[in-house]
Amino acid sequence: IAGITQAPTSQILAAGRRMTLRCTQDMRHNAMYWYRQDLGLGLRLIHYSNTAGTTGKGEVPDGYSVSRANTDDFPLTLASAVPSQTSVYFCASSRTSGDYNEQFFGPGTRLTVL
Amino acid sequence: GQNIDQPTEMTATEGAIVQINCTYQTSGFNGLFWYQQHAGEAPTFLSYNVLDGLEEKGRFSSFLSRSKGYSYLLLKELQMKDSASYLCAVEADDYKLSFGAGTTVTVRA
């Protein structure tokens, strides 16, 4: 693995189904993030984790949950998908030390909820 | 909440210069980032400003005025591959970024 990966690349899901989006990084970054990107709205933070074992809510957390059992993985779960969760989801990671902490983004997951 | 504004679209000719403005009103400020995002791809880091002034990186420069809540990204000697969305983001709270909606730049031959 080089950098940050996400799976699946795309998914079509029936409303009401449960879905977990996977995210793995191999850069040993402390912080990880989940965003959704919708046309005209830009990237909006769903949940974040500043270090393994801790998580926090972002701007649009409702309907989503996360866990951070270790440094590398940060899965995002939709417990019961709704059509408004149709979006492109990006996972990102960053250091938490140094002059600045740029975020590195995964390739994204395109999710369609019908 | 955080408020970050940038123009929706800009068009320019190959070889020209384009300036993308970003204004922000946020609860805190730890720095401002610019990202580039090509269609269907992930955002990639371009620049970071935390002090007032101009940061130059090859054909791209970024400027910040903290007192005015204002930044711009300057793209010089435009190339076709510069056609992309440019995202302004503010770190208002530790490690977390708030993004503007992005500016789509189209470079014409």
CSV table of C-alpha atoms in Angstrom, one decimal:
chain,number,residue,atom,x,y,z
A,1,ILE,CA,0.0,0.0,0.0
A,2,ALA,CA,1.3,3.5,-0.8
A,3,GLY,CA,-0.4,6.4,0.8
A,4,ILE,CA,-4.1,6.1,1.5
A,5,THR,CA,-6.6,3.7,0.0
A,6,GLN,CA,-10.4,3.4,0.1
A,7,ALA,CA,-12.8,0.6,-0.8
A,8,PRO,CA,-15.1,0.2,-2.6
A,9,THR,CA,-14.4,2.5,-5.5
A,10,SER,CA,-18.2,2.8,-6.1
A,11,GLN,CA,-21.3,1.3,-4.7
A,12,ILE,CA,-25.0,1.3,-5.4
A,13,LEU,CA,-27.0,0.7,-2.3
A,14,ALA,CA,-30.7,0.2,-1.5
A,15,ALA,CA,-32.2,2.6,1.0
A,16,GLY,CA,-32.3,1.1,4.5
A,17,ARG,CA,-29.2,-1.1,4.0
A,18,ARG,CA,-26.1,-0.9,6.2
A,19,MET,CA,-22.8,0.0,4.5
A,20,THR,CA,-19.2,0.4,5.7
A,21,LEU,CA,-16.7,2.4,3.7
A,22,ARG,CA,-13.1,1.3,4.3
A,23,CYS,CA,-10.1,3.5,4.6
A,24,THR,CA,-6.5,2.5,5.2
A,25,GLN,CA,-3.3,4.6,5.4
A,26,ASP,CA,0.3,3.5,5.6
A,27,MET,CA,1.9,6.8,6.5
A,28,ARG,CA,1.6,6.4,10.2
A,29,HIS,CA,-0.5,9.6,10.4
A,30,ASN,CA,-2.1,10.3,13.7
A,31,ALA,CA,-5.2,12.1,12.3
A,32,MET,CA,-7.8,10.8,9.9
A,33,TYR,CA,-10.9,12.3,8.5
A,34,TRP,CA,-14.0,11.5,6.5
A,35,TYR,CA,-15.6,14.0,4.1
A,36,ARG,CA,-18.5,14.0,1.7
A,37,GLN,CA,-18.4,16.1,-1.5
A,38,ASP,CA,-21.5,17.3,-3.1
A,39,LEU,CA,-21.9,19.5,-6.2
A,40,GLY,CA,-21.9,23.2,-5.1
A,41,LEU,CA,-21.2,22.4,-1.5
A,42,GLY,CA,-17.6,21.4,-1.5
A,43,LEU,CA,-16.0,19.0,1.0
A,44,ARG,CA,-17.8,18.7,4.3
A,45,LEU,CA,-16.3,17.0,7.3
A,46,ILE,CA,-18.4,14.1,8.7
A,47,HIS,CA,-16.2,12.6,11.4
A,48,TYR,CA,-12.5,12.8,12.4
A,49,SER,CA,-10.0,11.1,14.7
A,50,ASN,CA,-6.9,12.9,16.0
A,51,THR,CA,-5.4,9.7,17.3
A,52,ALA,CA,-6.1,6.0,17.5
A,53,GLY,CA,-8.9,5.4,20.1
A,54,THR,CA,-10.5,8.8,19.8
A,55,THR,CA,-13.1,10.2,17.4
A,56,GLY,CA,-15.1,13.4,17.0
A,57,LYS,CA,-18.0,14.8,15.1
A,58,GLY,CA,-17.6,17.1,12.1
A,59,GLU,CA,-20.0,19.4,10.4
A,60,VAL,CA,-22.4,16.7,9.1
A,61,PRO,CA,-22.2,13.6,11.4
A,62,ASP,CA,-25.9,12.5,11.5
A,63,GLY,CA,-26.5,9.0,10.0
A,64,TYR,CA,-22.8,8.1,10.1
A,65,SER,CA,-20.5,6.4,12.6
A,66,VAL,CA,-16.8,5.8,12.8
A,67,SER,CA,-14.3,3.8,14.8
A,68,ARG,CA,-10.5,4.1,15.1
A,69,ALA,CA,-9.2,0.8,16.6
A,70,ASN,CA,-5.7,1.3,15.3
A,71,THR,CA,-3.6,4.0,13.5
A,72,ASP,CA,-4.0,2.7,10.0
A,73,ASP,CA,-7.8,2.1,9.6
A,74,PHE,CA,-10.7,4.4,9.9
A,75,PRO,CA,-14.0,2.8,8.6
A,76,LEU,CA,-17.2,4.9,8.1
A,77,THR,CA,-20.5,3.2,8.6
A,78,LEU,CA,-23.9,4.1,7.4
A,79,ALA,CA,-26.3,2.3,9.7
A,80,SER,CA,-29.4,2.7,7.5
A,81,ALA,CA,-28.6,4.4,4.2
A,82,VAL,CA,-30.9,7.2,2.9
A,83,PRO,CA,-31.0,8.8,-0.6
A,84,SER,CA,-29.6,12.0,0.8
A,85,GLN,CA,-26.4,10.1,1.6
A,86,THR,CA,-25.7,9.8,-2.2
A,87,SER,CA,-22.3,11.5,-2.5
A,88,VAL,CA,-18.6,11.0,-3.1
A,89,TYR,CA,-16.8,10.2,0.1
A,90,PHE,CA,-13.2,11.0,0.7
A,91,CYS,CA,-11.0,9.7,3.5
A,92,ALA,CA,-7.9,11.8,4.4
A,93,SER,CA,-5.1,11.6,6.9
A,94,SER,CA,-2.5,14.0,8.3
A,95,ARG,CA,0.3,14.3,10.8
A,96,THR,CA,-0.4,16.2,14.0
A,97,SER,CA,3.1,17.8,14.4
A,98,GLY,CA,5.3,20.0,12.4
A,99,ASP,CA,5.0,23.4,10.8
A,100,TYR,CA,1.8,22.5,9.1
A,101,ASN,CA,-0.2,19.4,8.6
A,102,GLU,CA,-1.4,19.0,5.0
A,103,GLN,CA,-4.1,16.4,4.6
A,104,PHE,CA,-3.6,13.5,2.1
A,105,PHE,CA,-6.7,12.3,0.4
A,106,GLY,CA,-7.7,8.8,-0.7
A,107,PRO,CA,-9.2,8.3,-4.2
A,108,GLY,CA,-12.8,8.4,-3.0
A,109,THR,CA,-15.9,6.2,-2.9
A,110,ARG,CA,-18.8,7.1,-5.1
A,111,LEU,CA,-22.0,6.0,-3.3
A,112,THR,CA,-25.5,6.0,-4.7
A,113,VAL,CA,-28.4,5.2,-2.4
A,114,LEU,CA,-31.7,4.4,-4.2
B,1,GLY,CA,-20.1,27.9,11.7
B,2,GLN,CA,-17.3,28.7,9.3
B,3,ASN,CA,-17.8,30.8,6.2
B,4,ILE,CA,-15.4,30.5,3.2
B,5,ASP,CA,-16.3,32.1,-0.1
B,6,GLN,CA,-14.7,31.7,-3.5
B,7,PRO,CA,-15.9,32.2,-7.0
B,8,THR,CA,-17.7,29.3,-8.6
B,9,GLU,CA,-16.0,29.4,-12.0
B,10,MET,CA,-13.2,31.1,-13.9
B,11,THR,CA,-12.1,30.8,-17.5
B,12,ALA,CA,-8.7,31.8,-18.9
B,13,THR,CA,-6.5,31.3,-21.9
B,14,GLU,CA,-3.4,29.1,-22.1
B,15,GLY,CA,-0.3,31.1,-21.1
B,16,ALA,CA,-2.3,33.7,-19.2
B,17,ILE,CA,-2.5,34.4,-15.4
B,18,VAL,CA,-5.5,33.7,-13.2
B,19,GLN,CA,-6.2,34.9,-9.6
B,20,ILE,CA,-8.6,32.9,-7.5
B,21,ASN,CA,-9.8,34.9,-4.5
B,22,CYS,CA,-11.0,33.4,-1.2
B,23,THR,CA,-12.5,35.2,1.8
B,24,TYR,CA,-13.1,33.6,5.1
B,25,GLN,CA,-14.9,34.2,8.4
B,26,THR,CA,-14.0,31.5,10.9
B,27,SER,CA,-14.0,31.0,14.6
B,28,GLY,CA,-10.3,30.4,14.7
B,29,PHE,CA,-7.3,30.4,12.4
B,30,ASN,CA,-4.3,28.1,12.3
B,31,GLY,CA,-3.6,28.5,8.6
B,32,LEU,CA,-5.0,28.5,5.1
B,33,PHE,CA,-4.5,25.7,2.5
B,34,TRP,CA,-5.1,25.6,-1.2
B,35,TYR,CA,-5.8,22.2,-2.9
B,36,GLN,CA,-6.2,21.3,-6.6
B,37,GLN,CA,-8.7,18.7,-7.6
B,38,HIS,CA,-9.0,17.3,-11.2
B,39,ALA,CA,-12.4,16.0,-12.2
B,40,GLY,CA,-13.0,12.5,-10.7
B,41,GLU,CA,-9.9,12.6,-8.6
B,42,ALA,CA,-8.9,13.3,-5.1
B,43,PRO,CA,-7.8,16.8,-3.9
B,44,THR,CA,-4.0,17.3,-3.8
B,45,PHE,CA,-2.1,19.9,-1.7
B,46,LEU,CA,-0.8,23.0,-3.4
B,47,SER,CA,0.1,25.6,-0.7
B,48,TYR,CA,-0.1,26.7,2.9
B,49,ASN,CA,-0.1,30.2,4.4
B,50,VAL,CA,-0.2,31.1,8.1
B,51,LEU,CA,1.6,34.5,8.0
B,52,ASP,CA,0.7,37.5,6.0
B,53,GLY,CA,2.3,37.7,2.6
B,54,LEU,CA,3.1,35.8,-0.5
B,55,GLU,CA,4.3,32.2,-0.8
B,56,GLU,CA,5.7,31.3,-4.2
B,57,LYS,CA,6.0,27.8,-5.6
B,58,GLY,CA,7.0,27.6,-9.2
B,59,ARG,CA,4.0,28.8,-11.4
B,60,PHE,CA,1.7,28.9,-8.3
B,61,SER,CA,1.7,31.5,-5.6
B,62,SER,CA,-0.6,32.1,-2.6
B,63,PHE,CA,-1.2,35.2,-0.7
B,64,LEU,CA,-2.7,35.8,2.8
B,65,SER,CA,-4.0,38.8,4.7
B,66,ARG,CA,-5.2,37.7,8.1
B,67,SER,CA,-6.5,41.1,9.0
B,68,LYS,CA,-8.8,41.1,5.9
B,69,GLY,CA,-9.7,37.4,6.1
B,70,TYR,CA,-8.5,37.1,2.5
B,71,SER,CA,-6.3,34.9,0.4
B,72,TYR,CA,-5.7,34.4,-3.3
B,73,LEU,CA,-4.1,31.7,-5.4
B,74,LEU,CA,-2.2,33.0,-8.5
B,75,LEU,CA,-1.7,30.6,-11.4
B,76,LYS,CA,0.8,31.9,-13.9
B,77,GLU,CA,1.7,30.6,-17.4
B,78,LEU,CA,-1.5,28.6,-17.5
B,79,GLN,CA,-1.4,25.2,-19.1
B,80,MET,CA,-4.2,23.0,-20.2
B,81,LYS,CA,-3.5,20.6,-17.4
B,82,ASP,CA,-4.3,23.4,-14.9
B,83,SER,CA,-8.0,22.9,-15.7
B,84,ALA,CA,-9.3,21.7,-12.4
B,85,SER,CA,-11.1,22.8,-9.3
B,86,TYR,CA,-9.2,24.8,-6.7
B,87,LEU,CA,-10.3,24.5,-3.1
B,88,CYS,CA,-9.6,27.1,-0.4
B,89,ALA,CA,-9.6,25.6,3.2
B,90,VAL,CA,-9.0,27.1,6.6
B,91,GLU,CA,-7.8,25.2,9.6
B,92,ALA,CA,-10.0,26.9,12.2
B,93,ASP,CA,-9.6,24.2,14.8
B,94,ASP,CA,-6.8,21.8,15.5
B,95,TYR,CA,-6.1,19.7,12.5
B,96,LYS,CA,-9.7,20.2,11.1
B,97,LEU,CA,-10.2,21.9,7.7
B,98,SER,CA,-13.3,23.9,6.6
B,99,PHE,CA,-13.5,24.0,2.8
B,100,GLY,CA,-14.9,26.5,0.4
B,101,ALA,CA,-17.1,25.1,-2.4
B,102,GLY,CA,-14.2,25.3,-4.9
B,103,THR,CA,-13.5,27.3,-8.0
B,104,THR,CA,-13.5,25.5,-11.3
B,105,VAL,CA,-10.9,26.9,-13.7
B,106,THR,CA,-11.2,26.2,-17.4
B,107,VAL,CA,-8.1,26.8,-19.5
B,108,ARG,CA,-8.8,27.4,-23.2
B,109,ALA,CA,-6.4,27.0,-26.0
